[in-house]
Coordinates of C-alpha atoms in Angstrom, one line a residue:
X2 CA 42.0 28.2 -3.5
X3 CA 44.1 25.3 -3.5
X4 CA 43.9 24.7 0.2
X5 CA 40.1 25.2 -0.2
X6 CA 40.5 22.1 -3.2
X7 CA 42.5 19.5 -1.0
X8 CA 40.1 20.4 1.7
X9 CA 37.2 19.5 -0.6
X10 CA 39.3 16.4 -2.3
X11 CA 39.9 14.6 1.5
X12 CA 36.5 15.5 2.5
X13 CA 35.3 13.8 -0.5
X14 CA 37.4 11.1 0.2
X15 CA 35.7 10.6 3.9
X16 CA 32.6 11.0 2.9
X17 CA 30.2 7.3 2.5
X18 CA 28.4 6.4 -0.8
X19 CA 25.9 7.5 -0.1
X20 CA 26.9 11.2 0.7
X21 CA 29.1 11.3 -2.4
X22 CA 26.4 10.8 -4.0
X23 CA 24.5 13.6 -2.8
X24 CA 27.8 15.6 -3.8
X25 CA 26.9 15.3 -7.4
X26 CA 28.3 11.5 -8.1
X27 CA 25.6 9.9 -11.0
X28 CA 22.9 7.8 -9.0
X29 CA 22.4 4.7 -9.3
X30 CA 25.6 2.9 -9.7
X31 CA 24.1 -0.2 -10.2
X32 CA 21.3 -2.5 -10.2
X33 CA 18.9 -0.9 -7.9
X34 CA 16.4 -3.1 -5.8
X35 CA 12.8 -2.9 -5.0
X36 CA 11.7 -4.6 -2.4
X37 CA 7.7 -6.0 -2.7
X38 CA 6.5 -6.5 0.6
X39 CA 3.7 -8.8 -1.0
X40 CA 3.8 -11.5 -3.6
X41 CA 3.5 -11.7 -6.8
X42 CA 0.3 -10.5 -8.6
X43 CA -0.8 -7.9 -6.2
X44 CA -1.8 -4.3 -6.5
X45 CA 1.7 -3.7 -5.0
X46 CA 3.6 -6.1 -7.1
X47 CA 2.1 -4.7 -10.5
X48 CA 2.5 -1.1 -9.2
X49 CA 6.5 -1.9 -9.0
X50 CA 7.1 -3.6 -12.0
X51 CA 5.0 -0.9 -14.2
X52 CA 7.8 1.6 -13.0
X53 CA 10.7 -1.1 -12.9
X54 CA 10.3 -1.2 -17.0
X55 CA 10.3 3.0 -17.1
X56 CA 13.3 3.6 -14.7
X57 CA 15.6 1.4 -15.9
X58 CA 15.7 3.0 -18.8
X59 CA 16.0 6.6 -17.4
X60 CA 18.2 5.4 -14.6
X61 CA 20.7 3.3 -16.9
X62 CA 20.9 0.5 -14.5
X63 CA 18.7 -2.8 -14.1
X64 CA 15.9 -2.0 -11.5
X65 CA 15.2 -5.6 -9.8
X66 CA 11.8 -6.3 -7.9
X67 CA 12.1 -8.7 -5.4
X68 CA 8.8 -9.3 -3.3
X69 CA 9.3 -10.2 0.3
X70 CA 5.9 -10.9 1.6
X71 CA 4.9 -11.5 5.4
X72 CA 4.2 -10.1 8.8
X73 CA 1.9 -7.6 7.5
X74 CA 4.4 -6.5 5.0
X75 CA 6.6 -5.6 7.8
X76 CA 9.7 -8.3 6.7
X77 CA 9.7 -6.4 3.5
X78 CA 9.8 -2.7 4.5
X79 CA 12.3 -4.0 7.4
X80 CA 14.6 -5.1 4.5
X81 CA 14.7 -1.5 3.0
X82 CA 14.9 -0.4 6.5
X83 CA 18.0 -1.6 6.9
X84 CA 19.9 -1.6 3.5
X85 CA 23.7 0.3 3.4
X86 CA 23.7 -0.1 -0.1
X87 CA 22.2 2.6 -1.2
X88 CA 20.2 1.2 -4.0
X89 CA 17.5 -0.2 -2.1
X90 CA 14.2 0.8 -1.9
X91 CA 10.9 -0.6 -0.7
X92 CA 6.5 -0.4 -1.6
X93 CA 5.3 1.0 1.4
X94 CA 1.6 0.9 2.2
X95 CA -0.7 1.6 4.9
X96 CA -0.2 -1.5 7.1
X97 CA 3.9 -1.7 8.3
X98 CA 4.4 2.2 7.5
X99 CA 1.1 3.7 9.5
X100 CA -0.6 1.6 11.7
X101 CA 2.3 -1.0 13.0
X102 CA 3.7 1.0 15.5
X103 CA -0.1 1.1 17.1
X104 CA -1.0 -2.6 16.7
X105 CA 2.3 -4.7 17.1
X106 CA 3.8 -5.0 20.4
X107 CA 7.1 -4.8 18.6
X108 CA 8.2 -3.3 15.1
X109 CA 11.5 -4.4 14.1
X110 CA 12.2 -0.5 12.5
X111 CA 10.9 2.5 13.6
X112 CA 8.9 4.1 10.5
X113 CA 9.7 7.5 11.5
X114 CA 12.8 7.4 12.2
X115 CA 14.4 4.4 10.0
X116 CA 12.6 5.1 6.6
X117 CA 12.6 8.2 4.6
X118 CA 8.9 9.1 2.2
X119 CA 10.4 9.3 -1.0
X120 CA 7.1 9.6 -3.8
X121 CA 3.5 8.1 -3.7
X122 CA 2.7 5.8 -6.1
X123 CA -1.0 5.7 -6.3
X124 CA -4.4 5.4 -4.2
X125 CA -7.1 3.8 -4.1
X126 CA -10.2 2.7 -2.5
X127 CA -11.1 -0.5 -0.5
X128 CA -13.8 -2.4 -2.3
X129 CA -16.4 -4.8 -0.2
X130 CA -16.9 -7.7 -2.3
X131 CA -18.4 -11.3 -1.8
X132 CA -19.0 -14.5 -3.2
X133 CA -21.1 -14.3 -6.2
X134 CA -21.4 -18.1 -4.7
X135 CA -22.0 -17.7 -1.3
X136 CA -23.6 -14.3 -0.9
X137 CA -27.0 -13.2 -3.0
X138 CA -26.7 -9.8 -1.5
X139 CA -26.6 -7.8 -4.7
X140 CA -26.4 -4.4 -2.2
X141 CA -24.9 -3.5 1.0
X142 CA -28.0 -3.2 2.6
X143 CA -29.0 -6.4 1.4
X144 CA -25.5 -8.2 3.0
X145 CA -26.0 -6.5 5.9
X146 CA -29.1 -8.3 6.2
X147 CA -27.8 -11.6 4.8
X148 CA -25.0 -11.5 7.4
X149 CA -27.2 -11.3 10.2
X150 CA -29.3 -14.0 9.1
X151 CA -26.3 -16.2 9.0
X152 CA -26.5 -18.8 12.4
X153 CA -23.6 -20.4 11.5
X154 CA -21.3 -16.9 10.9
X155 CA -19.4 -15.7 8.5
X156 CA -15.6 -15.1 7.3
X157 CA -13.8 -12.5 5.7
X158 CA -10.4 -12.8 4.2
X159 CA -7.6 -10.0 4.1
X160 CA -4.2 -9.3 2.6
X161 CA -3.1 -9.6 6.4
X162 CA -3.4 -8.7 9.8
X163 CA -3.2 -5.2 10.6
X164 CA -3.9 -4.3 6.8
X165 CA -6.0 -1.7 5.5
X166 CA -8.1 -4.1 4.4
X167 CA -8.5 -5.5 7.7
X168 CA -9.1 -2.3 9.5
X169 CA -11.7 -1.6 7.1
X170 CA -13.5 -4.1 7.7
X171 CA -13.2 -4.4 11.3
X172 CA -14.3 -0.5 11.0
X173 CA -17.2 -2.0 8.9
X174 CA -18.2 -4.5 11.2
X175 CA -18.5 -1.8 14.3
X176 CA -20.4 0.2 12.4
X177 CA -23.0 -2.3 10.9
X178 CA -23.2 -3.8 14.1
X179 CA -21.8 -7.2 12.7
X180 CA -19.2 -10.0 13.8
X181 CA -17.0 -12.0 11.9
X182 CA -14.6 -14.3 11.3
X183 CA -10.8 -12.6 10.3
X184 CA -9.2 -14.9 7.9
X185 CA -6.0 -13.2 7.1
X186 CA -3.7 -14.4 3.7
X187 CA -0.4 -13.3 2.7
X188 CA -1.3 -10.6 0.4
X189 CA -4.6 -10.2 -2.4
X190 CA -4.1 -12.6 -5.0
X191 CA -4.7 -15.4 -2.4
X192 CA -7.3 -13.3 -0.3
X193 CA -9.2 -13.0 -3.4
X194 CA -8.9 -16.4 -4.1
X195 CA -10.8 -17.4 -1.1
X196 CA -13.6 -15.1 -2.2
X197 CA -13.8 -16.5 -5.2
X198 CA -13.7 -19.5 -4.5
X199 CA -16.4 -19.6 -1.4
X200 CA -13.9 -20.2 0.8
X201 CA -14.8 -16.8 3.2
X202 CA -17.6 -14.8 2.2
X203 CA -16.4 -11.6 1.2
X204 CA -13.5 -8.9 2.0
X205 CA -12.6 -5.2 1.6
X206 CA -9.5 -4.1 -0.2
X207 CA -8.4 -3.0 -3.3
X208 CA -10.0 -3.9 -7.0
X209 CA -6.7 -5.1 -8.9
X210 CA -6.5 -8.5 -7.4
X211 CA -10.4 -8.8 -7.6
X212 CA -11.0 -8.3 -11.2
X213 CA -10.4 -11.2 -12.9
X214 CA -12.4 -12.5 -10.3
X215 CA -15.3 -10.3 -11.0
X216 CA -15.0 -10.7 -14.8
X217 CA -16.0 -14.8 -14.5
X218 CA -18.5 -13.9 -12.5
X219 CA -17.0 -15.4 -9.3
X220 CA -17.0 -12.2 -7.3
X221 CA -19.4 -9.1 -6.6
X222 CA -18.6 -5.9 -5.8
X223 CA -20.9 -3.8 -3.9
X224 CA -19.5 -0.7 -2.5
X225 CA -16.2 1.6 -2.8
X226 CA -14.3 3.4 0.7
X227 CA -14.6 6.5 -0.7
X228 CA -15.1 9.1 -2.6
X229 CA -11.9 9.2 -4.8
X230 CA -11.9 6.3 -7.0
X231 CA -11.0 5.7 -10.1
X232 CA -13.0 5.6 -13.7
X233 CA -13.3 2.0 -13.8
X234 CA -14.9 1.6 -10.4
X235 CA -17.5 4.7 -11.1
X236 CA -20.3 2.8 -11.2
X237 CA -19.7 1.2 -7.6
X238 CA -21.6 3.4 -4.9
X239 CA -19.6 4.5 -1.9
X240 CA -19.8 3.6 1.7
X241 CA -21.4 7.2 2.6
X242 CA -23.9 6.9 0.3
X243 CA -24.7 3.5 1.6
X244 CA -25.0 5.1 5.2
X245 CA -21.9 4.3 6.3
X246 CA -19.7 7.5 6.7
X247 CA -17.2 6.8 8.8
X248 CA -16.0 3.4 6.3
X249 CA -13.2 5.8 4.6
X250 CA -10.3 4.8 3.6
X251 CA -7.6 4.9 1.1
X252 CA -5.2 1.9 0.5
X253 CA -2.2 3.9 -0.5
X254 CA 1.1 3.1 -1.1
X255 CA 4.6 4.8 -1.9
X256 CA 8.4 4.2 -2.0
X257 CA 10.6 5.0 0.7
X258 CA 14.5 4.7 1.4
X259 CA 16.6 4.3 4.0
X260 CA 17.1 7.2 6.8
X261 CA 20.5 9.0 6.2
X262 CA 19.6 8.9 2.3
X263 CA 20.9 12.3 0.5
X264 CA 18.6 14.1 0.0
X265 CA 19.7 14.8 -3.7
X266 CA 19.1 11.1 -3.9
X267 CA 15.9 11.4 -3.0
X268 CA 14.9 13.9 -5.1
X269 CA 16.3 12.0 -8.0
X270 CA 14.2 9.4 -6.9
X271 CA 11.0 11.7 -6.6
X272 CA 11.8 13.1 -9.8
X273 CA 11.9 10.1 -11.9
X274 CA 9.0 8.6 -10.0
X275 CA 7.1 11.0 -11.0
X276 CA 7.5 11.0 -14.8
X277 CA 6.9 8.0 -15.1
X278 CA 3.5 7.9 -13.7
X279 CA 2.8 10.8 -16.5
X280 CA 3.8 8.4 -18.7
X281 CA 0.4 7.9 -20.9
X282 CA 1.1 4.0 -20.7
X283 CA 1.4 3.7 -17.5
X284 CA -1.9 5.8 -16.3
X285 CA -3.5 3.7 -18.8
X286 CA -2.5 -0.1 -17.0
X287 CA -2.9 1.5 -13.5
X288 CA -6.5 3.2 -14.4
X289 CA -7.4 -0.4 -16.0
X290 CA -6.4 -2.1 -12.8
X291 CA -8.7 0.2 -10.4
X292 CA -5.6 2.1 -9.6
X293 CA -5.0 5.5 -9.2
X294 CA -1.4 7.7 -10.0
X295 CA -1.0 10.6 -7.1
X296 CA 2.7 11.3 -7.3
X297 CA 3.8 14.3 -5.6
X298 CA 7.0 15.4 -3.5
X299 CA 8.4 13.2 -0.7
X300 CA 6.9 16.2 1.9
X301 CA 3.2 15.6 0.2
X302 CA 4.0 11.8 1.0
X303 CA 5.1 12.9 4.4
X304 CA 2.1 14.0 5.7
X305 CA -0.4 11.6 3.9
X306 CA 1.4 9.1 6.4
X307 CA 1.1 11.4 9.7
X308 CA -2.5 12.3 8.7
X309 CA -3.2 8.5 8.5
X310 CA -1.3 7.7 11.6
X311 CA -3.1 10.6 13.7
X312 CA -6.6 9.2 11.9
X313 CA -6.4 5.7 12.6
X314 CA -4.5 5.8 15.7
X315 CA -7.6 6.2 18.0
X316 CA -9.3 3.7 15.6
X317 CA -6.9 0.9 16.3
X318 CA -7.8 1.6 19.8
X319 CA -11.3 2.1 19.7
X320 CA -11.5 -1.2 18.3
X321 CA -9.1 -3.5 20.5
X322 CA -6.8 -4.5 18.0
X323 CA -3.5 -5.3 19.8
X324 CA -1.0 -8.3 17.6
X325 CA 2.2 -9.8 18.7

């Protein structure tokens, strides 16, 4: 037995961080980072600091959000990518965790194989919405009308290239037998921004960023991406019902770790995650901001991101997109 304890002490000893951890060694240790891969005042940015305030206090530690917008939100998720502290983790979405590898010529990580699907965080669907300003269209048969009538063309804005939001649209656009200008922005504060303020004509992603907007009267929304959407959106008609069928999607998002993270780390993580959106509070902000809890284990989170790769794999190339 006491072989069998130095054995264990000077394995111990070997062992990284990281795997100590896993060994039974409290987690976290210290401040632990979330990295934003958009800015301040998006759906991803609120999402991050609702659950910042309720882990710290279960975790013991400061819980730091640091957004790192650009590239599609790849520059963020490469951060979390490639952290050895073992206190880093990162808002996935859509964009830089499914469809990069399909529409960028080069991906600085591998998604697969450098990140690890720790918990979902919510879902929810793209929203078309226009210029209250700019657009009459009170219907999306009516804008579909308006935006063929227009000789001079139209714009859209997006949270970024290669977004859900621009797929959607793009998707859209096939499908309605449309063209259109792609205005991307560096997230959906300022995407919305140009909405509201005339400067493109409409866009399709999420409701948080929107609302305020569509409160003063400055933006109109006409249609949800699906079928699952929260209370607050209800009255919004989907997509299908519209005629549209194959405009689904989901703008989800989740937080994921480093590869080679234990996995009793992870289920920490999961764990914690998870409670928190229970937490009545919390469902009440994210139901009031169009968004959508899921939670789940990091294997449900798993295959919502193969299902999305496999689905909009042959989208991505039925449409042409192809980015530097």
């Amino acid at each position: 037995m006491h072989r069998r304890l130095l054995l264990g002490t000077a394995v111990c000893a070997a062992l990284s961080p990281l795997t100590a951890t896993a060994q039974g060694v409290a987690w976290p240790t210290k401040a632990v980072r979330v990295v934003v891969p958009a800015p301040a005042g998006s759906s991803l940015d609120i999402i991050a600091r609702l659950l910042a305030d309720k882990l710290k206090d279960r975790w013991g530690q400061p819980v730091v959000v640091e957004n790192k917008a650009g590239a599609g939100g790849m520059l963020g998720v490469d951060v979390a990518a490639k952290a050895t502290d073992g206190h880093t983790l990162a808002v996935g979405f859509n964009g830089p965790v499914a469809y990069a590898p399909f529409l960028y010529k080069k991906v600085p990580y591998d998604p697969v194989k450098d990140l690890v699907p720790v918990v979902m965080t919510t879902s929810q669907p793209n929203v078309l919405a226009v210029s209250t300003d700019k657009v009459p269209a009170q219907d999306v048969k009516a804008f579909i009308a308006w935006a063929k009538a227009q000789p001079q063309g139209w714009s859209y804005s997006s949270l970024g290239v290669g977004s859900s939001a621009h797929l959607t649209m793009e998707l859209f656009l096939a499908e309605a037998g449309l063209t259109a200008t792609h205005i991307p922005f560096n997230g959906s504060p300022p995407s919305a921004m140009a909405v509201a303020q005339g400067e493109t004509q409409a866009t399709f992603m999420v409701a948080p960023a929107m609302l305020a907007h569509v409160r003063n009267g400055k933006v109109r929304l006409l249609a949800v991406s699906s079928s699952q959407h929260p209370e607050s959106l209800r009255e919004l008609p989907t997509m299908a019902a519209m005629g549209y069928p194959k405009v689904e999607s989901l703008a989800w998002n989740g937080l994921l770790m480093p590869a080679g993270t234990p996995d009793a780390v992870v289920q920490k993580v999961n764990a914690d995650v998870n409670a928190a959106l229970q937490d009545p509070a919390v469902r009440a902000t994210m139901n009031a901001q169009g968004l959508s809890p899921v939670g789940g284990s990091p294997a449900d989170f798993k295959r919502v991101i193969e299902a999305e790769r496999e689905r909009w794999a042959p989208v991505i190339k039925r449409l042409g997109l192809a980015l530097d």
